[in-house]
PDB file of C-alpha atoms in Angstrom:
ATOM      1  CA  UNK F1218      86.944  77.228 149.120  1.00 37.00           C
ATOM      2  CA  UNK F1219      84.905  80.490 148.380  1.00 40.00           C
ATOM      3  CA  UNK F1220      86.734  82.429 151.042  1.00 44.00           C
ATOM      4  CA  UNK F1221      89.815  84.140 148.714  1.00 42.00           C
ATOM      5  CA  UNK F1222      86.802  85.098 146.300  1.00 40.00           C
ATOM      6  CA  UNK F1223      84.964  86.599 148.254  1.00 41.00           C
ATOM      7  CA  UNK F1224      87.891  88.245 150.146  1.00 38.00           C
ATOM      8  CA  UNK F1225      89.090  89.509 146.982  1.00 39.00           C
ATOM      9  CA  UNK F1226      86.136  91.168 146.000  1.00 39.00           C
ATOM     10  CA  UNK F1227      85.076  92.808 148.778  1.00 44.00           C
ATOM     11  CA  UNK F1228      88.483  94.162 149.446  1.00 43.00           C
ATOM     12  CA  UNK F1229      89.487  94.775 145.577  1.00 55.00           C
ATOM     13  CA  UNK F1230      87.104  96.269 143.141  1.00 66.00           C
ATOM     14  CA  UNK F1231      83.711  95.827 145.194  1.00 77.00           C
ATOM     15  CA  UNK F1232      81.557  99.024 146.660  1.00 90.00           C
ATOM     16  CA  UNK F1233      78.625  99.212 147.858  1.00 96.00           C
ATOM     17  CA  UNK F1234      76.250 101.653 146.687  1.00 96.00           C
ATOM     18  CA  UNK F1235      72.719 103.303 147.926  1.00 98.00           C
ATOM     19  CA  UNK F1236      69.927 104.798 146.406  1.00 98.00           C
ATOM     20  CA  UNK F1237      67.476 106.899 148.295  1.00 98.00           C
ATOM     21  CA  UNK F1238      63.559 107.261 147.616  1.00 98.00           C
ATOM     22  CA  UNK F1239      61.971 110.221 148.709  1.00 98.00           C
ATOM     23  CA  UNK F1240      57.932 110.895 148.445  1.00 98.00           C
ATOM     24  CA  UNK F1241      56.177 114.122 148.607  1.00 97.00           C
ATOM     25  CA  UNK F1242      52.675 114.190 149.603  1.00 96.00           C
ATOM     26  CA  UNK F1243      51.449 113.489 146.263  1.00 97.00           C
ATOM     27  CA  UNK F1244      53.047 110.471 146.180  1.00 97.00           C
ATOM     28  CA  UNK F1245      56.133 111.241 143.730  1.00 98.00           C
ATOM     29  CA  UNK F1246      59.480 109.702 143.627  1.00 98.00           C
ATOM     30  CA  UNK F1247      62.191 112.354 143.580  1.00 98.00           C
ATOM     31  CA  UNK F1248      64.595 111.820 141.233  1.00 98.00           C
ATOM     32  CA  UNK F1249      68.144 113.520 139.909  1.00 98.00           C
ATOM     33  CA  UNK F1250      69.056 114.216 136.560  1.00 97.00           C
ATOM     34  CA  UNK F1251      73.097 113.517 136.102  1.00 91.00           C
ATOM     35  CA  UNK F1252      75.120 115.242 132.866  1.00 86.00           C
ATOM     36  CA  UNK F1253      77.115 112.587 132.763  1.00 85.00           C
ATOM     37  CA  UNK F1254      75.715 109.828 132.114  1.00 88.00           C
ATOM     38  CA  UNK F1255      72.710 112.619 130.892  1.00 90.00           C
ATOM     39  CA  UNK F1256      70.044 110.474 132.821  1.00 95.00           C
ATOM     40  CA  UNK F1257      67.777 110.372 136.001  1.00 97.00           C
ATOM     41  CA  UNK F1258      68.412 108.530 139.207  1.00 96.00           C
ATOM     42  CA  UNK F1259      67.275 108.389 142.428  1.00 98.00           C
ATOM     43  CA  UNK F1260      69.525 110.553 144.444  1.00 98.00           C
ATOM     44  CA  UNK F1261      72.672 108.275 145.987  1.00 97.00           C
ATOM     45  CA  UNK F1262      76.260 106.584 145.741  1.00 95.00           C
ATOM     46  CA  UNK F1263      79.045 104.955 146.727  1.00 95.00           C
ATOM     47  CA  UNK F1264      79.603 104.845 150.705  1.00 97.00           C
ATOM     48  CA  UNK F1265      82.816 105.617 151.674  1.00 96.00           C
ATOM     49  CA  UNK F1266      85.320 103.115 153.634  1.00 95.00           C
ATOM     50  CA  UNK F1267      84.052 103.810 157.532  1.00 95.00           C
ATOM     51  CA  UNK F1268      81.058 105.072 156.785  1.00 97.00           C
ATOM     52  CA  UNK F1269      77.332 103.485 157.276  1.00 97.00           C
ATOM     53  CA  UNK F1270      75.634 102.566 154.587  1.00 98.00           C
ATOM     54  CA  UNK F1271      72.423 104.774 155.904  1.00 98.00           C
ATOM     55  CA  UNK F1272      75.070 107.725 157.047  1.00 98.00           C
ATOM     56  CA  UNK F1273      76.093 107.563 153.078  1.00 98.00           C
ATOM     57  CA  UNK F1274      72.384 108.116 152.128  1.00 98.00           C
ATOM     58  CA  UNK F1275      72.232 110.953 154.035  1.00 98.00           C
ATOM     59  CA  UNK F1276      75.026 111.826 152.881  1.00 98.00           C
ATOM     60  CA  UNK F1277      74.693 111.559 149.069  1.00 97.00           C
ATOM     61  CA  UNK F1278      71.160 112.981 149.246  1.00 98.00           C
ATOM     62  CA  UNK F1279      72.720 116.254 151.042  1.00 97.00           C
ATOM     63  CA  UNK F1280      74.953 116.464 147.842  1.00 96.00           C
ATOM     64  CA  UNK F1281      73.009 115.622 145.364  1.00 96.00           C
ATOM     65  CA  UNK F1282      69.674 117.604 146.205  1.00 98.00           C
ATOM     66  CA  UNK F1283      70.227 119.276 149.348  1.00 97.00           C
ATOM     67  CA  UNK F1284      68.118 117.835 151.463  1.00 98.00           C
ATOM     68  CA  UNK F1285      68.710 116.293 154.772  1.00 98.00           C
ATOM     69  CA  UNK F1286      66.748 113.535 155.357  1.00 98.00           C
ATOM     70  CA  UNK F1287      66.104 110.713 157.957  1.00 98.00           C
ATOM     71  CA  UNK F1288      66.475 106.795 156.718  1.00 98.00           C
ATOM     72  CA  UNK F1289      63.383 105.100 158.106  1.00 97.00           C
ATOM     73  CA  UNK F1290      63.628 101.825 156.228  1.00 97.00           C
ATOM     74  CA  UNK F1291      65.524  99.462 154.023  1.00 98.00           C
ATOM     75  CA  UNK F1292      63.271  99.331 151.213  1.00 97.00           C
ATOM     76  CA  UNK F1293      65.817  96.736 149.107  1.00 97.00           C
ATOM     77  CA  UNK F1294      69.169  94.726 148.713  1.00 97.00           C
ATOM     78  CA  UNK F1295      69.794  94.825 144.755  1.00 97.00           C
ATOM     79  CA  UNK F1296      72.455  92.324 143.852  1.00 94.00           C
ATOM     80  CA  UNK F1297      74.257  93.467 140.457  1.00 90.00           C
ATOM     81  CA  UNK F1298      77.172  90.492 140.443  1.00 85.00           C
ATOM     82  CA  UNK F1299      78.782  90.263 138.128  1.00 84.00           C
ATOM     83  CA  UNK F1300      78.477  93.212 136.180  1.00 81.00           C
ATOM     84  CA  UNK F1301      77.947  95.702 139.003  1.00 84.00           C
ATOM     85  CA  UNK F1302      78.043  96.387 142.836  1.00 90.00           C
ATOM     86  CA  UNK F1303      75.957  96.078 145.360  1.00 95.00           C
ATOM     87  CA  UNK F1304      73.015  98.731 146.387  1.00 97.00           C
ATOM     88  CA  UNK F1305      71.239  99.142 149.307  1.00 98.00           C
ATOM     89  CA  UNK F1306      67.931 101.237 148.859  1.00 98.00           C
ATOM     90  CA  UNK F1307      66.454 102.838 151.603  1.00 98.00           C
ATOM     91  CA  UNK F1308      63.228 105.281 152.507  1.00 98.00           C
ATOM     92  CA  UNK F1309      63.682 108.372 154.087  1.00 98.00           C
ATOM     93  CA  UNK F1310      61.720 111.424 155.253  1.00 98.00           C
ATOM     94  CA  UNK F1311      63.034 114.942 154.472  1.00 98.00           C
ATOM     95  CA  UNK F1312      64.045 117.231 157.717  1.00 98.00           C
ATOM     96  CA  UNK F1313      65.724 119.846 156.063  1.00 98.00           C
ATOM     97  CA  UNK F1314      67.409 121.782 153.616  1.00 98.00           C
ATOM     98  CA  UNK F1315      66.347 122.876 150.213  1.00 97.00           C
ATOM     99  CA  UNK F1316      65.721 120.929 147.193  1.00 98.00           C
ATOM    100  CA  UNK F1317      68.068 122.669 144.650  1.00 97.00           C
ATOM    101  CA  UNK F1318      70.243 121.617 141.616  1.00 96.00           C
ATOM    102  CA  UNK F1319      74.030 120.541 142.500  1.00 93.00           C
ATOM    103  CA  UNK F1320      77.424 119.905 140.686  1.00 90.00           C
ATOM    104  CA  UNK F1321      76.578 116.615 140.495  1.00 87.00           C
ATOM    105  CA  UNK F1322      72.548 116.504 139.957  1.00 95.00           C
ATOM    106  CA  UNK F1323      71.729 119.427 136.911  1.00 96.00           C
ATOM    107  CA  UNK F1324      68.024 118.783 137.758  1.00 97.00           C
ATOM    108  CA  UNK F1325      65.823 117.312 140.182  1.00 98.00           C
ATOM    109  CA  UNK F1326      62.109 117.065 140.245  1.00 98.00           C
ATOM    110  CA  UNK F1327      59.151 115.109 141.650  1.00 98.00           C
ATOM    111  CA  UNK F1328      57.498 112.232 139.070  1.00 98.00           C
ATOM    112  CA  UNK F1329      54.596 109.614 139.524  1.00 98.00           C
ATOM    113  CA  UNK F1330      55.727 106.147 140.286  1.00 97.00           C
ATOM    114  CA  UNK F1331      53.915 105.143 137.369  1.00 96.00           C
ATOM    115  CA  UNK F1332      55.081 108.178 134.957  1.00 97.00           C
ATOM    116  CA  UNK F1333      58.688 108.338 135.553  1.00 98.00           C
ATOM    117  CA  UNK F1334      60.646 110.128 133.397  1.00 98.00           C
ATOM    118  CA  UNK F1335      63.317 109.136 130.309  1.00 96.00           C
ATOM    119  CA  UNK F1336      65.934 108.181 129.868  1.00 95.00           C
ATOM    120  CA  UNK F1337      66.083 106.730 133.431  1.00 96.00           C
ATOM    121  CA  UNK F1338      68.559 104.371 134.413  1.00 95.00           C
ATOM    122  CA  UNK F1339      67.167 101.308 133.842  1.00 95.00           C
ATOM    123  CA  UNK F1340      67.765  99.571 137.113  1.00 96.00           C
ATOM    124  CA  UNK F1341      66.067 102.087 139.259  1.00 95.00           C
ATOM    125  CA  UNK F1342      62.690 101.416 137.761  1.00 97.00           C
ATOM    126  CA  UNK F1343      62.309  98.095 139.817  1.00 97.00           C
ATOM    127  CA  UNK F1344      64.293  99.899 143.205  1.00 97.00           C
ATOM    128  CA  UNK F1345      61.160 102.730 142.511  1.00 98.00           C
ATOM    129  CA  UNK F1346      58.566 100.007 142.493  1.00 97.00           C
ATOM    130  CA  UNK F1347      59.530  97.667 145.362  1.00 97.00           C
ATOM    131  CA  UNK F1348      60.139 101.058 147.300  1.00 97.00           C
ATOM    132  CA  UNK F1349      56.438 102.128 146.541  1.00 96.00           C
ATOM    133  CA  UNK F1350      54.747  98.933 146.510  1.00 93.00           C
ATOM    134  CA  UNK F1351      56.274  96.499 148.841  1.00 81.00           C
ATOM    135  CA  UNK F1352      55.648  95.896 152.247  1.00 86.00           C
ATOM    136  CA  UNK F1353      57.944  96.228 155.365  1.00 88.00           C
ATOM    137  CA  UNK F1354      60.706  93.518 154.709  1.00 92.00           C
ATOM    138  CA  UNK F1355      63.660  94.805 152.219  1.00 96.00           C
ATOM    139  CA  UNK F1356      63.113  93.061 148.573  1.00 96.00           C
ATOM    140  CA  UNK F1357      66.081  90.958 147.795  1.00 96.00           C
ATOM    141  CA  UNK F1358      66.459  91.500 143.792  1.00 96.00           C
ATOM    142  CA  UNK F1359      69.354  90.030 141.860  1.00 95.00           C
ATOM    143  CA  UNK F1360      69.664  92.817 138.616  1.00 95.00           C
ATOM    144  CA  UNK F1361      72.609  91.473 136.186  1.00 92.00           C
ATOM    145  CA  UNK F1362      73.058  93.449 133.218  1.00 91.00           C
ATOM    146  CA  UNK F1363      75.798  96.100 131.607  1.00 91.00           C
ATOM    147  CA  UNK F1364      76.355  98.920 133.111  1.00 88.00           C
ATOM    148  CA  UNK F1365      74.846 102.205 133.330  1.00 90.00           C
ATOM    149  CA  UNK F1366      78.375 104.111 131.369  1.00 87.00           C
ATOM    150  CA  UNK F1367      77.710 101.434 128.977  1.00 90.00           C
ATOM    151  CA  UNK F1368      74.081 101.487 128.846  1.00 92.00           C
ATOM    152  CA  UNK F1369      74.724 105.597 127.889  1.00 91.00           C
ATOM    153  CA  UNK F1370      77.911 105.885 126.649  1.00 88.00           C
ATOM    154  CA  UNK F1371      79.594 109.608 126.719  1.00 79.00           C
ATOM    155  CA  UNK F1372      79.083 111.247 123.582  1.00 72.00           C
ATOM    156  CA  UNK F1373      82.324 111.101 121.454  1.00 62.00           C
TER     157      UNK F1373
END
């Protein structure tokens, strides 16, 4: 019975997305700002159709910061139905490149799990937290709400 649904939304309007948290010695969470919505995320995106979902948070990282990094763990499965899509958050270790702003991150810097900056989208608090905090297994976390865009609309 739940077979066309769930057909139809994986193969219609569905992606899944990652987010990628990155520590420094100290302990910080590095984080992206975006222009557009004008807010700071962990670094990440959409994975593309044949692609991994840990190849994509190498990927994204690369683009958005510059670093190449190594996924060690899946820190969390974040459910956003029916408002948003999926995201996978992982851990990984830096290996290369240089931190550095991109087209699509205008600035990135290192922040305290417990003093993270605003305004920060507001679903990456809890991704920060169970990332930080949580033991070995991936945190399953169901996270309905509006979206980001509408969260921070464009300015007019």
């Amino acid at each position: 019975m739940l077979g066309p649904l769930v057909r139809e939304r994986q193969t219609g309007r569905m992606q899944l997305g990652v987010n990628v948290v990155l520590r420094d010695q100290a302990g910080r969470v590095l984080l992206a700002r975006r222009d557009r919505p004008p807010i700071w995320n962990l670094p990440g995106g959409g994975v593309e159709p044949g692609e991994t979902p840990w190849a994509a948070a190498v990927r994204e990282t690369l683009e958005e910061v510059g670093l190449v990094v190594s996924v060690r763990s899946l820190a969390g499965i974040y459910d956003r139905c029916p408002d948003g899509d999926p995201v996978l958050v992982f851990r990984a270790d830096i290996t290369g490149g240089t931190l550095t702003t991109t087209v699509e991150s205008v600035q990135v810097d290192w922040f305290a799990p417990d003093a993270l900056p605003e305004p920060i989208n507001p679903y990456q608090i809890r991704r920060i937290t169970d990332a930080v905090h949580s033991g070995p297994e991936a945190v399953l976390c169901h996270q309905p709400g509006p979206s980001v865009r509408s969260l921070f609309p464009d300015p007019a």
